[in-house]
Short mmCIF file of C-alpha atoms in Angstrom, two decimals:
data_model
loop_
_atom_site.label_atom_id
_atom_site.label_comp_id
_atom_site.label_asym_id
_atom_site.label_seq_id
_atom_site.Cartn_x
_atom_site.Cartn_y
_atom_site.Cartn_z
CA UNK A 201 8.31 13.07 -16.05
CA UNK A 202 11.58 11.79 -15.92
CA UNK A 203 12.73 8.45 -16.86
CA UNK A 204 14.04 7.79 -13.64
CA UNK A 205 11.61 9.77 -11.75
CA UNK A 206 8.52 7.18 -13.13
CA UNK A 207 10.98 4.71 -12.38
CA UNK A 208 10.96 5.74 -8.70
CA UNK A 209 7.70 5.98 -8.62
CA UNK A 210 7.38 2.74 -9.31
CA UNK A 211 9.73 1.56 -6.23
CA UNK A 212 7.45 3.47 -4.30
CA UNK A 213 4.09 1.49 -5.43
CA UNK A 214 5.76 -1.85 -6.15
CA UNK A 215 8.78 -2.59 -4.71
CA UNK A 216 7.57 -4.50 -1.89
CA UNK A 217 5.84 -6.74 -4.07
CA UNK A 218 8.34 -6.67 -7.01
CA UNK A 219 11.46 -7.77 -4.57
CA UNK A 220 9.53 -10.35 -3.03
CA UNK A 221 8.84 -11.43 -6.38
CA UNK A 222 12.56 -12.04 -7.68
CA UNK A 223 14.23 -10.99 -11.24
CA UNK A 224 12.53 -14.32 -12.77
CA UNK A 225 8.75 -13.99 -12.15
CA UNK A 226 9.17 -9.90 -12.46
CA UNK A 227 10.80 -10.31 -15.97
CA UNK A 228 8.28 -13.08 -16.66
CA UNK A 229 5.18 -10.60 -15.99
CA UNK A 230 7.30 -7.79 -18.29
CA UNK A 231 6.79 -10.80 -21.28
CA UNK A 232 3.09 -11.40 -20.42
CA UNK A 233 2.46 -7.68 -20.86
CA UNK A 234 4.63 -7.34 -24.35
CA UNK A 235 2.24 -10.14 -25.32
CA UNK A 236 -0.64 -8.10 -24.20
CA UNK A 237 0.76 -4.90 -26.24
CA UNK A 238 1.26 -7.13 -29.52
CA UNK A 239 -2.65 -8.10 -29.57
CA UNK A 240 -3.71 -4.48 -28.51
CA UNK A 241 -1.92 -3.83 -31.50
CA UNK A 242 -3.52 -5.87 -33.85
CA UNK A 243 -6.35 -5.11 -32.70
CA UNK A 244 -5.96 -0.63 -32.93
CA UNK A 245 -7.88 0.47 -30.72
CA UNK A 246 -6.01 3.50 -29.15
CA UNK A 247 -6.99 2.89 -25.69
CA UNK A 248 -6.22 -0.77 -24.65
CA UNK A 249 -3.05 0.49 -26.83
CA UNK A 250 -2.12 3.09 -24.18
CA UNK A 251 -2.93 0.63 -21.53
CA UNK A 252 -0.23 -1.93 -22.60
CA UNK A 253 2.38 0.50 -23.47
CA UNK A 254 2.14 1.50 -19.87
CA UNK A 255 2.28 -1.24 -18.30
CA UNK A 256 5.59 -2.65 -20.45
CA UNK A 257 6.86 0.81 -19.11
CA UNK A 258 5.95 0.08 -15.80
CA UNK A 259 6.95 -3.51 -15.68
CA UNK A 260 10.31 -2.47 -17.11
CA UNK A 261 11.27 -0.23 -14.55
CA UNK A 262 9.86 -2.71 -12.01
CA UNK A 263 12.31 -5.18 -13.00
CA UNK A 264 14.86 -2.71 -13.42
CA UNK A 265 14.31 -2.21 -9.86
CA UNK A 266 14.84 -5.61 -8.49
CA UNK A 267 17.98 -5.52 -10.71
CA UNK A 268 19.27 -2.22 -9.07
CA UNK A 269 19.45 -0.54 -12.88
CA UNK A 270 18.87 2.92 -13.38
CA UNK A 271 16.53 2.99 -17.05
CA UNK A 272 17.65 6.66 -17.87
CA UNK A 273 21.09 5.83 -16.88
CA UNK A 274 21.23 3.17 -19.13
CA UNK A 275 19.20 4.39 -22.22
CA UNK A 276 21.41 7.60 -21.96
CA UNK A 277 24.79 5.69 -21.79
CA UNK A 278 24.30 3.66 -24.69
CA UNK A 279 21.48 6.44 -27.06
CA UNK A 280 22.73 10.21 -27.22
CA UNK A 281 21.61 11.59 -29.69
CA UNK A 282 23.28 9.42 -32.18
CA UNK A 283 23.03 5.78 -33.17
CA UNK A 284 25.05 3.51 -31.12
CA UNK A 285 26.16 1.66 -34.38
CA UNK A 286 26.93 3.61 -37.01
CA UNK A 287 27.20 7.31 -34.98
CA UNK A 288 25.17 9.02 -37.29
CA UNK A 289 22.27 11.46 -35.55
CA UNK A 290 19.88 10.16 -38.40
CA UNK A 291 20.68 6.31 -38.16
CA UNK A 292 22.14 4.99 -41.92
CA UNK A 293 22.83 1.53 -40.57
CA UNK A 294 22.58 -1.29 -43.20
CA UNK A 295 18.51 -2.74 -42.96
CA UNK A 296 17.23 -4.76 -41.56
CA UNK A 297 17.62 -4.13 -37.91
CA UNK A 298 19.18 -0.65 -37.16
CA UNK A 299 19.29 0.33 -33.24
CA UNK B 296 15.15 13.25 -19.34
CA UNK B 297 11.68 12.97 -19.60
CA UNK B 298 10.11 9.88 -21.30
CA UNK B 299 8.79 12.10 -23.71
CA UNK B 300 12.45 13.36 -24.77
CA UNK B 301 13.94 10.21 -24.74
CA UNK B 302 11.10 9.00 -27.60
CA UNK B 303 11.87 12.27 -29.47
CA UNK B 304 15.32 11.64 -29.60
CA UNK B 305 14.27 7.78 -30.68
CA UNK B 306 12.50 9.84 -33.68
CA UNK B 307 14.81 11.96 -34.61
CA UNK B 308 17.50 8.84 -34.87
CA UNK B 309 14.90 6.28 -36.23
CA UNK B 310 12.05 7.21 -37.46
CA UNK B 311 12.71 7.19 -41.26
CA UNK B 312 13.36 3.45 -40.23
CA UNK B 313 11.09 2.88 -38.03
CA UNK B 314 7.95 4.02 -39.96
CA UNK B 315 9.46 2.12 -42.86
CA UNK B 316 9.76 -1.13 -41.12
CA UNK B 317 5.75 -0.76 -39.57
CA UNK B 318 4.12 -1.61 -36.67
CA UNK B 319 4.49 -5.54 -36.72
CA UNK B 320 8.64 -5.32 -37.79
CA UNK B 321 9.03 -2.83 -35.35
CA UNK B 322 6.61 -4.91 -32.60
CA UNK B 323 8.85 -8.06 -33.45
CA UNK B 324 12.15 -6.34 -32.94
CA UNK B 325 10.89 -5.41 -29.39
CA UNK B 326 9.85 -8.80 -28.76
CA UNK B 327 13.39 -9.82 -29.38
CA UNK B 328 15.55 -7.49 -27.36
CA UNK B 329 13.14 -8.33 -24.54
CA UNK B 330 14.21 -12.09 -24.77
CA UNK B 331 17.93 -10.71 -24.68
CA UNK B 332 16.95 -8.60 -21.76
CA UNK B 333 15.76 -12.47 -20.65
CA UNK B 334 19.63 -13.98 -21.08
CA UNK B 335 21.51 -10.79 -19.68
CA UNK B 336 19.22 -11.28 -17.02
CA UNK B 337 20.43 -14.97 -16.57
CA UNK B 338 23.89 -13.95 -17.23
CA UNK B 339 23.95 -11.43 -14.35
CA UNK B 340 26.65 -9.21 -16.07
CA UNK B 341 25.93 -5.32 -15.19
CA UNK B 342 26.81 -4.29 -18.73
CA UNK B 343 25.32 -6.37 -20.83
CA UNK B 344 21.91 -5.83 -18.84
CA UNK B 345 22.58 -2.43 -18.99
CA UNK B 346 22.66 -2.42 -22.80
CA UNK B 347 19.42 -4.34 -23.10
CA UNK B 348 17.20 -2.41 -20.73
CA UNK B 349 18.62 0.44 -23.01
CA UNK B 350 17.59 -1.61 -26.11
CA UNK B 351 14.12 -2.39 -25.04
CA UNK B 352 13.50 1.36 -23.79
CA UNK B 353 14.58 2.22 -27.67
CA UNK B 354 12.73 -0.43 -29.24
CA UNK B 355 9.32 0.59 -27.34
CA UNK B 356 9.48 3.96 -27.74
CA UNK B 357 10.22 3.36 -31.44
CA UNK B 358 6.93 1.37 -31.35
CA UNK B 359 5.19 4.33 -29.82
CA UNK B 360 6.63 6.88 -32.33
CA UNK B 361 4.98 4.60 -35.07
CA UNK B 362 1.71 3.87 -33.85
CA UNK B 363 1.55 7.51 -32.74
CA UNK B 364 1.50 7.16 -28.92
CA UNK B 365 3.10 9.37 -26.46
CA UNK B 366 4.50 6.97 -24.26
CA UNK B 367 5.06 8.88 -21.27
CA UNK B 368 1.24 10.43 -21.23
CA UNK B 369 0.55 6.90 -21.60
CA UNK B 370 2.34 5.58 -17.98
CA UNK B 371 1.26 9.29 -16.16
CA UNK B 372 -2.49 8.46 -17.05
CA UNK B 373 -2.43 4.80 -15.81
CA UNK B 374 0.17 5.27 -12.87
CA UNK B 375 -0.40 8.57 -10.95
CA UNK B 376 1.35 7.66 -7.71
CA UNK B 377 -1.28 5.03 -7.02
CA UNK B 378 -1.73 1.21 -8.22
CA UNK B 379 -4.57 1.59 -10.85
CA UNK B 380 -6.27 -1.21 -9.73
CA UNK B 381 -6.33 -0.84 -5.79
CA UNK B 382 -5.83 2.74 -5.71
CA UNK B 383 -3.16 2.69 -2.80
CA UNK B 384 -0.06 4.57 -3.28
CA UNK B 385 1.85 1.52 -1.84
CA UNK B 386 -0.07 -1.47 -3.24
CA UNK B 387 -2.10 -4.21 -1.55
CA UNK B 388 -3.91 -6.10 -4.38
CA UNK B 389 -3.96 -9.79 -4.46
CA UNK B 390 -1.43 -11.60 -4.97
CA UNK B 391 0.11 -13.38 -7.29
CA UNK B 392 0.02 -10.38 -9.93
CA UNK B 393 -0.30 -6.87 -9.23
CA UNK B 394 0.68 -3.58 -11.54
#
C-alpha cells in the first residue's frame, strides 16, 4: 500500500474526529503512542511491537491530515534514494546522527 | 510508493548505521525529530513541517528495519479500512481518544 494511499485511508476512518481534534491534541496523541512504541520495545515482544509501530504510522498520517501534508510527498522530496546530507546512496555522513 | 519501498530505500541508505547505532539510539533519534515535528508544527511554516514529517517517516522506518518489522504489514494488519477498536469504517468510538 502506498504511503499516501494508507494515508487516505486514514482521512476516511478519522478525519472527522482528527479535525475536530486540532493539530495540538492530534500531535499530542502521535507522542503518547511513540511513548507506547519505546516500552513495547523494551519490552520485545513482536506483537505489542507491531501494534505501536502502527499506530505511530497511523497517528502520523492523521496529523498529517489536519495539517493538509501529503507523507509520501514529503518523504520523497527530501529521501530519494540518496542521503539528504551528504548525497551518497549508502549514507557516509560523520556519526553520530546521519539522516 | 509503498510503505514497504520507502523502508527499503531507508535500508539501503542507512542500515549499516542504523544497525550500528541499535534499537535504543535509533528509538531516541525518533523521539527527537518527533519533538521537531512538535516546533514546525508551532511554527506553521509548510517547509519546515514538510521536512520533519519526512524525518520522522525516515527515522521510524529505520527503527523498523532494525528491530526487523515490516512496517507497512504492520499498519495493513491493524487498520484494514475499519477502526480496530469499533470496527466501523468511519469511526464512532468514545471520545476523547480514538485510533
Amino acid at each position: 500500500m502506498h504511503v499516501h494511499e494508507f494515508q487516505e485511508m486514514m482521512r476516511r476512518i478519522y478525519f472527522h474526529r482528527d479535525s475536530e481534534r486540532g493539530t495540538t491534541g492530534t500531535y499530542n496523541w502521535l507522542a503518547e503512542e511513540v511513548e507506547e512504541l519505546g516500552v513495547a520495545l523494551k519490552e520485545q515482544d513482536r506483537k505489542p511491537m507491531m501494534n505501536e509501530f502502527a499506530d505511530v504510522l497511523a497517528w502520523l498520517t492523521s496529523l498529517a491530515n489536519v495539517v493538509g501534508i501529503d507523507l509520501e510527498d514529503a518523504a520523497i522530496s527530501k529521501y530519494n534514494d540518496m542521503c539528504p546530507k551528504c548525497h551518497k546512496s549508502s549514507c557516509e555522513c560523520p556519526l553520530p546522527k546521519n539522516h
